[in-house]
Short mmCIF file of C-alpha atoms and ligand atoms in Angstrom, two decimals:
data_model
loop_
_atom_site.label_atom_id
_atom_site.label_comp_id
_atom_site.label_asym_id
_atom_site.label_seq_id
_atom_site.Cartn_x
_atom_site.Cartn_y
_atom_site.Cartn_z
CA UNK F 131 13.70 6.61 -24.40
CA UNK F 132 11.12 8.38 -22.27
CA UNK F 133 8.56 6.47 -20.23
CA UNK F 134 5.12 7.35 -18.95
CA UNK F 135 5.03 7.45 -15.16
CA UNK F 136 4.03 4.26 -13.36
CA UNK F 137 2.18 4.34 -10.05
CA UNK F 138 2.68 1.04 -8.22
CA UNK F 139 1.39 0.35 -4.71
CA UNK F 140 1.94 -2.43 -2.17
CA UNK F 141 -0.87 -3.45 0.16
CA UNK F 142 -1.68 -6.06 2.77
CA UNK F 143 -2.28 -6.45 6.49
CA UNK F 144 0.56 -5.64 8.89
CA UNK F 145 3.15 -8.41 8.84
CA UNK F 146 2.16 -9.70 5.37
CA UNK F 147 5.76 -9.17 4.21
CA UNK F 148 5.43 -6.37 1.67
CA UNK F 149 8.24 -4.14 3.01
CA UNK F 150 10.65 -7.07 2.67
CA UNK F 151 10.49 -6.72 -1.13
CA UNK F 152 10.82 -2.96 -1.56
CA UNK F 153 14.60 -2.99 -2.09
CA UNK F 154 14.38 -5.68 -4.75
CA UNK F 155 11.49 -3.94 -6.48
CA UNK F 156 13.41 -0.68 -6.61
CA UNK F 157 16.47 -2.51 -7.97
CA UNK F 158 14.38 -4.26 -10.62
CA UNK F 159 13.11 -0.98 -12.07
CA UNK F 160 16.48 0.77 -11.70
CA UNK F 161 18.11 -2.06 -13.66
CA UNK F 162 15.70 -1.24 -16.47
CA UNK F 163 16.89 2.36 -16.51
CA UNK F 164 13.83 3.72 -14.71
CA UNK F 165 14.03 6.41 -12.05
CA UNK F 166 12.21 5.24 -8.91
CA UNK F 167 10.56 7.43 -6.31
CA UNK F 168 10.12 5.20 -3.29
CA UNK F 169 7.65 6.43 -0.75
CA UNK F 170 4.98 5.40 1.74
CA UNK F 171 1.66 6.27 3.29
CA UNK F 172 0.77 7.74 5.61
CA UNK F 173 3.86 9.86 4.96
CA UNK F 174 6.17 10.75 2.11
CA UNK F 175 6.48 14.49 2.83
CA UNK F 176 7.53 16.34 6.01
CA UNK F 177 3.92 17.34 6.73
CA UNK F 178 2.55 13.87 5.97
CA UNK F 179 5.23 12.22 8.15
CA UNK F 180 4.17 14.49 11.04
CA UNK F 181 0.57 13.40 10.49
CA UNK F 182 1.76 9.75 10.30
CA UNK F 183 3.24 10.01 13.79
CA UNK F 184 -0.06 11.34 15.12
CA UNK F 185 -2.10 8.68 13.30
CA UNK F 186 0.10 5.82 14.52
CA UNK F 187 0.51 6.95 18.13
CA UNK F 188 -2.68 8.70 19.22
CA UNK F 189 -6.15 7.36 19.90
CA UNK F 190 -8.80 9.13 17.84
CA UNK F 191 -12.24 8.55 16.44
CA UNK F 192 -12.51 7.00 12.95
CA UNK F 193 -13.56 10.23 11.19
CA UNK F 194 -10.59 12.14 12.65
CA UNK F 195 -8.30 9.26 11.64
CA UNK F 196 -9.72 9.24 8.10
CA UNK F 197 -9.42 13.02 7.73
CA UNK F 198 -5.77 12.93 8.84
CA UNK F 199 -4.98 10.03 6.50
CA UNK F 200 -6.49 11.92 3.56
CA UNK F 201 -4.83 15.21 4.56
CA UNK F 202 -1.48 13.41 4.54
CA UNK F 203 -2.37 11.78 1.20
CA UNK F 204 -3.32 15.09 -0.41
CA UNK F 205 0.01 16.66 0.54
CA UNK F 206 1.85 13.55 -0.66
CA UNK F 207 0.05 13.57 -4.02
CA UNK F 208 0.65 17.26 -4.65
CA UNK F 209 4.27 17.38 -3.46
CA UNK F 210 5.63 13.98 -4.49
CA UNK F 211 3.42 11.57 -6.46
CA UNK F 212 2.07 13.80 -9.24
CA UNK F 213 5.41 15.53 -9.94
CA UNK F 214 7.26 12.18 -10.08
CA UNK F 215 4.67 10.68 -12.46
CA UNK F 216 4.89 13.81 -14.62
CA UNK F 217 8.67 13.24 -14.85
CA UNK F 218 7.99 9.70 -16.08
CA UNK F 219 9.24 8.00 -12.91
CA UNK F 220 8.13 4.82 -11.21
CA UNK F 221 6.37 5.73 -7.96
CA UNK F 222 6.76 2.77 -5.63
CA UNK F 223 4.41 3.45 -2.73
CA UNK F 224 4.08 1.34 0.42
CA UNK F 225 0.26 1.60 0.89
CA UNK F 226 -2.27 4.06 -0.54
CA UNK F 227 -6.06 4.51 -0.47
CA UNK F 228 -6.86 0.78 -0.51
CA UNK F 229 -5.41 0.75 3.02
CA UNK F 230 -7.91 3.41 4.08
CA UNK F 231 -10.86 1.39 2.80
CA UNK F 232 -9.43 -1.75 4.46
CA UNK F 233 -8.29 -0.27 7.82
CA UNK F 234 -10.68 2.65 8.43
CA UNK F 235 -13.55 1.21 6.34
CA UNK F 236 -13.56 -2.48 7.32
CA UNK F 237 -11.21 -2.50 10.33
CA UNK F 238 -12.78 0.46 12.12
CA UNK F 239 -16.19 0.00 10.51
CA UNK F 240 -16.20 3.59 9.26
CA UNK F 241 -18.64 4.75 6.55
CA UNK F 242 -17.14 3.88 3.16
CA UNK F 243 -19.34 6.42 1.39
CA UNK F 244 -17.60 9.16 3.39
CA UNK F 245 -14.22 7.62 2.49
CA UNK F 246 -15.23 7.62 -1.18
CA UNK F 247 -16.13 11.31 -0.93
CA UNK F 248 -12.78 12.14 0.69
CA UNK F 249 -11.07 10.07 -2.03
CA UNK F 250 -12.80 12.18 -4.71
CA UNK F 251 -11.59 15.38 -3.06
CA UNK F 252 -8.03 14.26 -2.39
CA UNK F 253 -7.36 12.37 -5.61
CA UNK F 254 -9.17 14.48 -8.23
CA UNK F 255 -7.08 14.55 -11.38
CA UNK F 256 -8.78 16.47 -14.17
CA UNK F 257 -12.11 14.72 -14.59
CA UNK F 258 -10.77 11.43 -13.21
CA UNK F 259 -9.26 10.02 -9.99
CA UNK F 260 -5.57 9.40 -9.38
CA UNK F 261 -5.30 5.63 -8.83
CA UNK F 262 -2.38 3.19 -8.91
CA UNK F 263 -1.81 1.47 -12.25
CA UNK F 264 -0.96 -1.72 -10.38
CA UNK F 265 -1.42 -2.87 -6.79
CA UNK F 266 0.52 -5.81 -5.37
CA UNK F 267 -1.71 -7.25 -2.65
CA UNK F 268 0.22 -9.45 -0.21
CA UNK F 269 -2.49 -11.79 1.02
CA UNK F 270 -1.75 -13.60 4.27
CA UNK F 271 -3.92 -15.10 7.02
CA UNK F 272 -3.98 -12.73 10.03
CA UNK F 273 -2.86 -15.51 12.38
CA UNK F 274 0.33 -16.08 10.35
CA UNK F 275 1.00 -12.34 10.06
CA UNK F 276 0.69 -12.03 13.86
CA UNK F 277 3.15 -14.90 14.34
CA UNK F 278 5.64 -13.24 11.98
CA UNK F 279 5.32 -9.89 13.76
CA UNK F 280 5.65 -11.33 17.28
CA UNK F 281 9.08 -10.29 18.45
CA UNK F 282 9.98 -8.72 15.09
CA UNK F 283 9.26 -5.12 16.16
CA UNK F 284 7.43 -3.08 18.77
CA UNK F 285 3.74 -3.03 17.75
CA UNK F 286 2.28 0.39 16.81
CA UNK F 287 -1.36 1.46 17.27
CA UNK F 288 -2.66 -0.75 14.47
CA UNK F 289 -0.30 -3.67 15.00
CA UNK F 290 -1.55 -3.99 18.60
CA UNK F 291 -5.12 -4.57 17.40
CA UNK F 292 -6.60 -8.06 17.99
CA UNK F 293 -6.60 -10.65 15.23
CA UNK F 294 -10.32 -10.02 14.63
CA UNK F 295 -9.48 -6.46 13.49
CA UNK F 296 -7.07 -7.88 10.89
CA UNK F 297 -9.68 -10.39 9.73
CA UNK F 298 -11.90 -7.44 8.87
CA UNK F 299 -8.99 -5.57 7.23
CA UNK F 300 -8.14 -8.67 5.18
CA UNK F 301 -11.78 -8.91 4.09
CA UNK F 302 -11.60 -5.25 3.07
CA UNK F 303 -8.60 -5.95 0.84
CA UNK F 304 -10.29 -9.00 -0.68
CA UNK F 305 -13.34 -6.89 -1.55
CA UNK F 306 -11.21 -4.16 -3.13
CA UNK F 307 -9.20 -6.73 -5.08
CA UNK F 308 -12.35 -8.38 -6.43
CA UNK F 309 -13.58 -5.01 -7.71
CA UNK F 310 -10.44 -3.68 -9.42
CA UNK F 311 -8.36 -5.41 -12.12
CA UNK F 312 -5.29 -3.36 -11.10
CA UNK F 313 -4.88 -5.76 -8.13
CA UNK F 314 -2.45 -8.66 -8.32
CA UNK F 315 -2.85 -11.17 -5.50
CA UNK F 316 0.42 -12.42 -4.10
CA UNK F 317 0.26 -15.56 -1.94
CA UNK F 318 2.31 -14.18 0.95
CA UNK F 319 2.26 -17.44 2.92
CA UNK F 320 5.15 -18.82 0.85
CA UNK F 321 8.89 -18.38 1.50
CA UNK F 322 10.50 -14.99 0.80
CA UNK F 323 12.01 -16.39 -2.42
CA UNK F 324 8.68 -17.77 -3.61
CA UNK F 325 6.91 -14.52 -2.78
CA UNK F 326 9.50 -12.55 -4.74
CA UNK F 327 9.14 -14.92 -7.70
CA UNK F 328 5.40 -14.18 -7.77
CA UNK F 329 6.05 -10.43 -7.59
CA UNK F 330 8.55 -10.53 -10.44
CA UNK F 331 6.38 -12.79 -12.60
CA UNK F 332 3.32 -10.59 -12.12
CA UNK F 333 5.26 -7.49 -13.22
CA UNK F 334 6.50 -9.28 -16.32
CA UNK F 335 3.01 -10.60 -17.04
CA UNK F 336 1.48 -7.11 -16.74
CA UNK F 337 4.18 -5.76 -19.03
CA UNK F 338 5.62 -3.23 -16.58
CA UNK F 339 9.08 -4.82 -16.61
CA UNK F 340 10.80 -6.75 -19.38
CA UNK F 341 10.98 -10.52 -19.50
CA UNK F 342 13.47 -12.00 -17.04
CA UNK F 343 16.82 -12.93 -18.54
CA UNK F 344 16.54 -16.45 -17.10
CA UNK F 345 13.34 -17.12 -19.10
N1 LIG V 535 7.84 -14.93 3.21
C1 LIG V 535 8.15 -14.77 4.51
N2 LIG V 535 8.18 -15.82 5.34
C2 LIG V 535 8.44 -15.67 6.67
N3 LIG V 535 8.67 -14.46 7.26
C3 LIG V 535 8.64 -13.37 6.49
C4 LIG V 535 8.38 -13.46 5.07
N4 LIG V 535 8.42 -12.19 4.56
C5 LIG V 535 8.68 -11.36 5.60
N5 LIG V 535 8.83 -12.06 6.75
C6 LIG V 535 9.10 -11.52 8.10
O1 LIG V 535 7.81 -11.12 8.60
C7 LIG V 535 7.92 -9.88 9.30
C8 LIG V 535 7.01 -8.83 8.64
O2 LIG V 535 7.53 -8.54 7.34
P1 LIG V 535 7.43 -7.07 6.73
O3 LIG V 535 8.03 -7.11 5.37
O4 LIG V 535 7.95 -6.05 7.70
O5 LIG V 535 5.84 -6.95 6.63
P2 LIG V 535 4.90 -5.69 6.30
O6 LIG V 535 5.75 -4.63 5.68
O7 LIG V 535 3.89 -6.24 5.33
O8 LIG V 535 4.28 -5.29 7.61
C9 LIG V 535 9.40 -9.50 9.29
O9 LIG V 535 9.98 -9.96 10.49
C10 LIG V 535 9.94 -10.25 8.10
O10 LIG V 535 11.31 -10.56 8.26
C1 LIG V 536 -2.10 4.31 4.35
C2 LIG V 536 -2.84 3.85 5.57
C3 LIG V 536 -2.21 3.11 6.56
N1 LIG V 536 -2.89 2.73 7.66
C4 LIG V 536 -2.18 1.95 8.70
C5 LIG V 536 -1.76 0.57 8.26
C6 LIG V 536 -0.52 0.29 9.06
O1 LIG V 536 -0.90 -0.34 10.27
C7 LIG V 536 0.02 1.67 9.41
C8 LIG V 536 1.35 2.04 8.79
O2 LIG V 536 1.61 1.24 7.72
P1 LIG V 536 3.05 0.65 7.42
O3 LIG V 536 3.91 1.73 6.88
O4 LIG V 536 2.83 -0.56 6.55
O5 LIG V 536 3.59 0.21 8.82
P2 LIG V 536 5.03 -0.36 9.15
O6 LIG V 536 6.03 0.65 8.67
O7 LIG V 536 4.95 -0.51 10.63
O8 LIG V 536 5.12 -1.66 8.39
O9 LIG V 536 -0.99 2.61 9.01
C9 LIG V 536 -4.23 3.04 7.83
O10 LIG V 536 -4.84 2.68 8.84
N2 LIG V 536 -4.86 3.77 6.86
C10 LIG V 536 -4.23 4.19 5.73
O11 LIG V 536 -4.85 4.84 4.87
#
């Protein structure tokens, strides 16, 4: 049986716990006979990974940061995302454009109208815009995310921002989620097992994976 491609993204502030579930998500789709392209932003191609290193290590003004993020995204879409979707694969992407509106838009306070224009340019797909079919939004209070990250890894440029930055980013995600039905809110404050149960249930409920055998 052939499948239409499925574009699934994971979002949330740093430390919300989304990366912890990527292996299980991939395994869930693979068990259903789907081919999974697992990728991330910024990144996912050699060029975009080079841009990622610049974005995450160098200080720059918000327009420069936004242009680099969208340049990386454009390359990623053309080289990886669109071809995988055309082959009917599941594209499992750690962050996409919602992160730009949350981090550059709300976090940095950059002009969202400019971001929307860049989005139109980078994501044009025929007469429409390439968007995820489903976005798992790991919602967690910034204070708890900071506690989880403390000691877990060396903070990068964004992770070293003060908690107030992440309050704005979290607000940015909440606004995006309120405006788009493709968002599923995951209560990321729960245990790993409880978070995974919400992820799995939401995929079943949206009809993108079959009903769990245990049900
Ligand atoms: N539900 C959870 N409860 C407590 N700690 C968690 C939970 N999920 C992940 N963590 C831990 O929190 C830290 C950040 O998780 P990670 O998945 O890397 O977050 P993200 O990818 O969203 O930045 C890691 O040290 C991870 O082990
Ligand atoms: C995709 C994207 C990420 N970012 C930021 C969010 C994260 O702090 C960082 C990299 O994301 P991520 O891969 O989640 O970091 P890590 O591997 O350390 O968990 O880039 C933006 O600022 N704008 C964007 O458009």
